[in-house]
Coordinates of C-alpha atoms in Angstrom, one line a residue:
N11 CA 258.5 -142.1 -53.1
N12 CA 255.2 -144.0 -53.4
N13 CA 253.1 -141.6 -51.3
N14 CA 249.4 -141.6 -52.0
N15 CA 248.8 -138.3 -50.3
N16 CA 247.3 -135.8 -52.9
N17 CA 248.0 -132.7 -50.9
N18 CA 250.8 -131.7 -53.3
S19 CA 248.6 -132.4 -56.4
K20 CA 248.0 -129.5 -58.8
Y21 CA 244.2 -130.2 -58.5
N22 CA 242.4 -130.7 -55.3
Y23 CA 239.0 -132.2 -56.1
Q24 CA 237.8 -132.5 -52.5
T25 CA 234.6 -130.5 -52.1
C26 CA 235.0 -127.2 -50.4
P27 CA 232.2 -126.4 -48.0
N28 CA 232.4 -122.6 -48.5
T29 CA 232.2 -122.6 -52.3
N30 CA 229.1 -121.1 -53.9
E31 CA 227.3 -124.0 -55.6
N32 CA 226.9 -121.9 -58.8
Y33 CA 230.6 -120.9 -58.9
N34 CA 231.6 -123.4 -61.6
I35 CA 228.4 -122.8 -63.6
N36 CA 229.0 -119.0 -63.6
K37 CA 232.7 -119.4 -64.5
V38 CA 232.0 -121.7 -67.4
L39 CA 229.1 -119.5 -68.7
N40 CA 231.3 -116.3 -68.4
Y41 CA 234.1 -118.0 -70.3
L42 CA 231.7 -119.1 -73.0
D43 CA 230.2 -115.6 -73.2
E44 CA 233.7 -114.2 -73.7
H45 CA 234.2 -116.6 -76.6
K46 CA 230.6 -116.3 -78.1
A47 CA 231.7 -115.1 -81.5
N48 CA 234.2 -117.9 -82.0
I49 CA 231.7 -120.5 -80.8
Q50 CA 229.0 -119.1 -83.2
D51 CA 231.5 -118.7 -86.1
R52 CA 233.6 -121.9 -85.8
I53 CA 231.6 -124.5 -83.9
L54 CA 227.9 -123.8 -84.6
Q55 CA 228.4 -124.3 -88.3
S56 CA 226.5 -126.6 -90.6
S57 CA 227.2 -127.9 -94.1
S58 CA 224.8 -127.9 -97.0
S59 CA 226.5 -131.0 -98.4
R60 CA 228.4 -134.0 -97.1
N61 CA 230.6 -133.8 -100.1
T62 CA 232.0 -130.3 -99.5
N63 CA 233.6 -128.4 -96.7
D64 CA 231.4 -125.4 -97.2
A65 CA 230.3 -124.3 -93.8
E66 CA 227.6 -121.7 -93.0
P67 CA 226.1 -120.5 -89.8
S68 CA 223.6 -123.0 -88.4
K69 CA 220.0 -122.0 -88.8
E70 CA 218.9 -124.4 -86.0
F71 CA 221.7 -124.1 -83.4
L72 CA 222.4 -120.6 -82.1
Y73 CA 224.7 -119.5 -79.3
D74 CA 222.1 -117.7 -77.2
D75 CA 219.8 -120.7 -77.3
F76 CA 222.6 -123.1 -76.5
R77 CA 223.7 -120.9 -73.5
E78 CA 220.2 -120.6 -72.1
A79 CA 219.7 -124.3 -72.3
L80 CA 223.1 -125.1 -70.8
E81 CA 222.5 -122.8 -67.9
W82 CA 219.0 -124.3 -67.3
M83 CA 220.4 -127.8 -67.4
A84 CA 223.2 -127.0 -65.1
K85 CA 221.0 -125.2 -62.5
E86 CA 217.5 -126.7 -62.9
G87 CA 217.9 -130.0 -64.8
V88 CA 215.2 -132.5 -65.5
E89 CA 213.7 -134.9 -63.1
K90 CA 214.6 -138.6 -63.2
Q91 CA 211.8 -141.1 -63.5
S92 CA 211.8 -141.8 -59.8
D93 CA 209.8 -140.7 -56.7
N94 CA 212.8 -139.2 -54.8
G95 CA 213.1 -135.9 -56.7
D96 CA 216.6 -136.6 -58.2
K97 CA 217.5 -134.6 -61.3
F98 CA 219.7 -135.0 -64.2
L99 CA 222.0 -131.9 -64.3
F100 CA 224.7 -130.9 -66.7
Y101 CA 228.0 -131.4 -64.8
M102 CA 230.1 -128.2 -64.6
G103 CA 232.9 -129.7 -62.5
P104 CA 233.7 -130.2 -58.8
N105 CA 233.3 -127.3 -56.3
N106 CA 236.8 -127.7 -54.9
C107 CA 238.8 -125.4 -52.7
N108 CA 241.3 -124.5 -55.5
K109 CA 238.3 -123.1 -57.5
D110 CA 239.7 -124.7 -60.6
G111 CA 237.0 -127.4 -61.0
W112 CA 235.3 -125.3 -63.6
H113 CA 238.0 -126.4 -66.1
I114 CA 236.4 -129.9 -66.0
G115 CA 233.0 -128.3 -66.6
L116 CA 234.4 -126.5 -69.6
A117 CA 235.9 -129.8 -70.9
N118 CA 232.4 -131.4 -70.4
V119 CA 230.9 -128.6 -72.5
A120 CA 233.5 -129.2 -75.2
A121 CA 232.7 -132.9 -75.3
F122 CA 229.0 -132.2 -75.5
L123 CA 229.5 -129.8 -78.4
A124 CA 231.8 -132.3 -80.2
Q125 CA 229.1 -135.0 -79.9
S126 CA 226.4 -132.5 -80.9
M127 CA 228.4 -131.6 -84.0
T128 CA 228.5 -135.2 -85.2
M129 CA 224.9 -135.9 -84.5
S130 CA 223.1 -132.7 -85.2
I131 CA 224.8 -129.4 -85.8
H132 CA 226.7 -130.4 -88.9
D133 CA 223.5 -131.3 -90.7
D134 CA 221.2 -128.7 -89.0
A135 CA 219.1 -131.6 -87.8
C136 CA 217.0 -131.6 -84.6
D137 CA 216.0 -135.2 -84.8
E138 CA 218.0 -138.4 -84.7
L139 CA 219.5 -139.0 -88.1
N140 CA 218.2 -142.0 -90.0
W141 CA 221.6 -143.5 -91.1
E142 CA 220.9 -147.3 -91.0
I143 CA 220.6 -148.4 -94.7
I144 CA 218.9 -151.7 -95.5
D145 CA 218.8 -153.5 -98.7
A146 CA 215.8 -152.8 -100.9
P147 CA 213.4 -155.7 -101.1
P148 CA 213.7 -157.8 -104.2
G149 CA 211.7 -156.3 -107.1
V150 CA 211.3 -152.9 -105.5
D151 CA 212.1 -150.0 -107.8
L152 CA 214.1 -147.3 -106.0
G153 CA 213.5 -144.8 -108.8
N154 CA 216.5 -142.4 -108.9
A155 CA 218.0 -143.8 -105.6
D156 CA 221.3 -145.5 -105.7
E157 CA 220.2 -149.2 -105.8
S158 CA 223.5 -150.4 -104.5
R159 CA 223.0 -148.5 -101.3
G160 CA 219.5 -149.6 -100.4
V161 CA 216.9 -147.5 -98.5
Y162 CA 216.4 -145.6 -95.3
P163 CA 213.3 -147.2 -93.9
V164 CA 210.7 -145.1 -92.0
S165 CA 210.7 -147.9 -89.4
N166 CA 214.1 -146.7 -88.2
A167 CA 212.0 -144.1 -86.2
C168 CA 211.3 -147.0 -83.8
G169 CA 214.9 -148.0 -83.4
M170 CA 218.0 -148.5 -85.5
L171 CA 220.5 -151.4 -85.4
G172 CA 217.9 -153.6 -83.8
Y173 CA 217.3 -151.3 -80.9
D174 CA 213.6 -151.1 -80.0
Y175 CA 212.6 -147.8 -78.6
Q176 CA 209.2 -149.3 -77.6
E177 CA 210.9 -151.6 -75.1
S178 CA 213.1 -148.9 -73.6
P179 CA 211.5 -147.1 -70.7
E180 CA 213.3 -143.8 -71.5
F181 CA 211.7 -143.7 -74.9
T182 CA 208.2 -144.9 -74.3
C183 CA 205.2 -142.7 -75.0
G184 CA 202.6 -142.0 -72.4
D185 CA 199.3 -143.9 -72.3
S186 CA 197.1 -140.9 -73.4
P187 CA 195.3 -140.8 -76.7
E188 CA 197.4 -137.8 -77.7
D189 CA 200.6 -139.9 -77.2
A190 CA 199.2 -142.9 -79.1
Q191 CA 199.9 -141.2 -82.5
F192 CA 203.6 -141.4 -81.7
A193 CA 203.7 -145.1 -80.8
C194 CA 205.6 -147.5 -83.0
P195 CA 203.6 -150.4 -84.5

């Protein structure tokens, strides 16, 4: 039977008009709260060295801060750079009539935490990691650095792998004198 009718599907993602818009948000946040200890003890862990598997509680990333930010991004969000008032919101799943859309929101949180672990939590870093190594210029003494690896240039703050943050509208600084100190050369 090649029937395209999804009425017998386990998941019905059609929006349900009588569903509270915060239903999924509250379900996801309640689930996370019930698992707070595991999240703090198993996910929000950093390592003091890349060469060991020694993990310790993150000093920068704490469950209560994560939860507060997640709730704010899911409910309030941040405005897009447009005149129509659209906002970027953290997606917590579809408000469907089966009331199981929150599972998709929970999967989205898991994906976010996985990406955050690789980019920030593992190293307790709040800024973008400077990982693009370039060869040291000829004749430059790297001191105790491993000369075979090169250097991490400070210019990476303006973009890595040839990406130019100055030319990208989402990364540009304002035109005020206070913002000028953060501009790339």
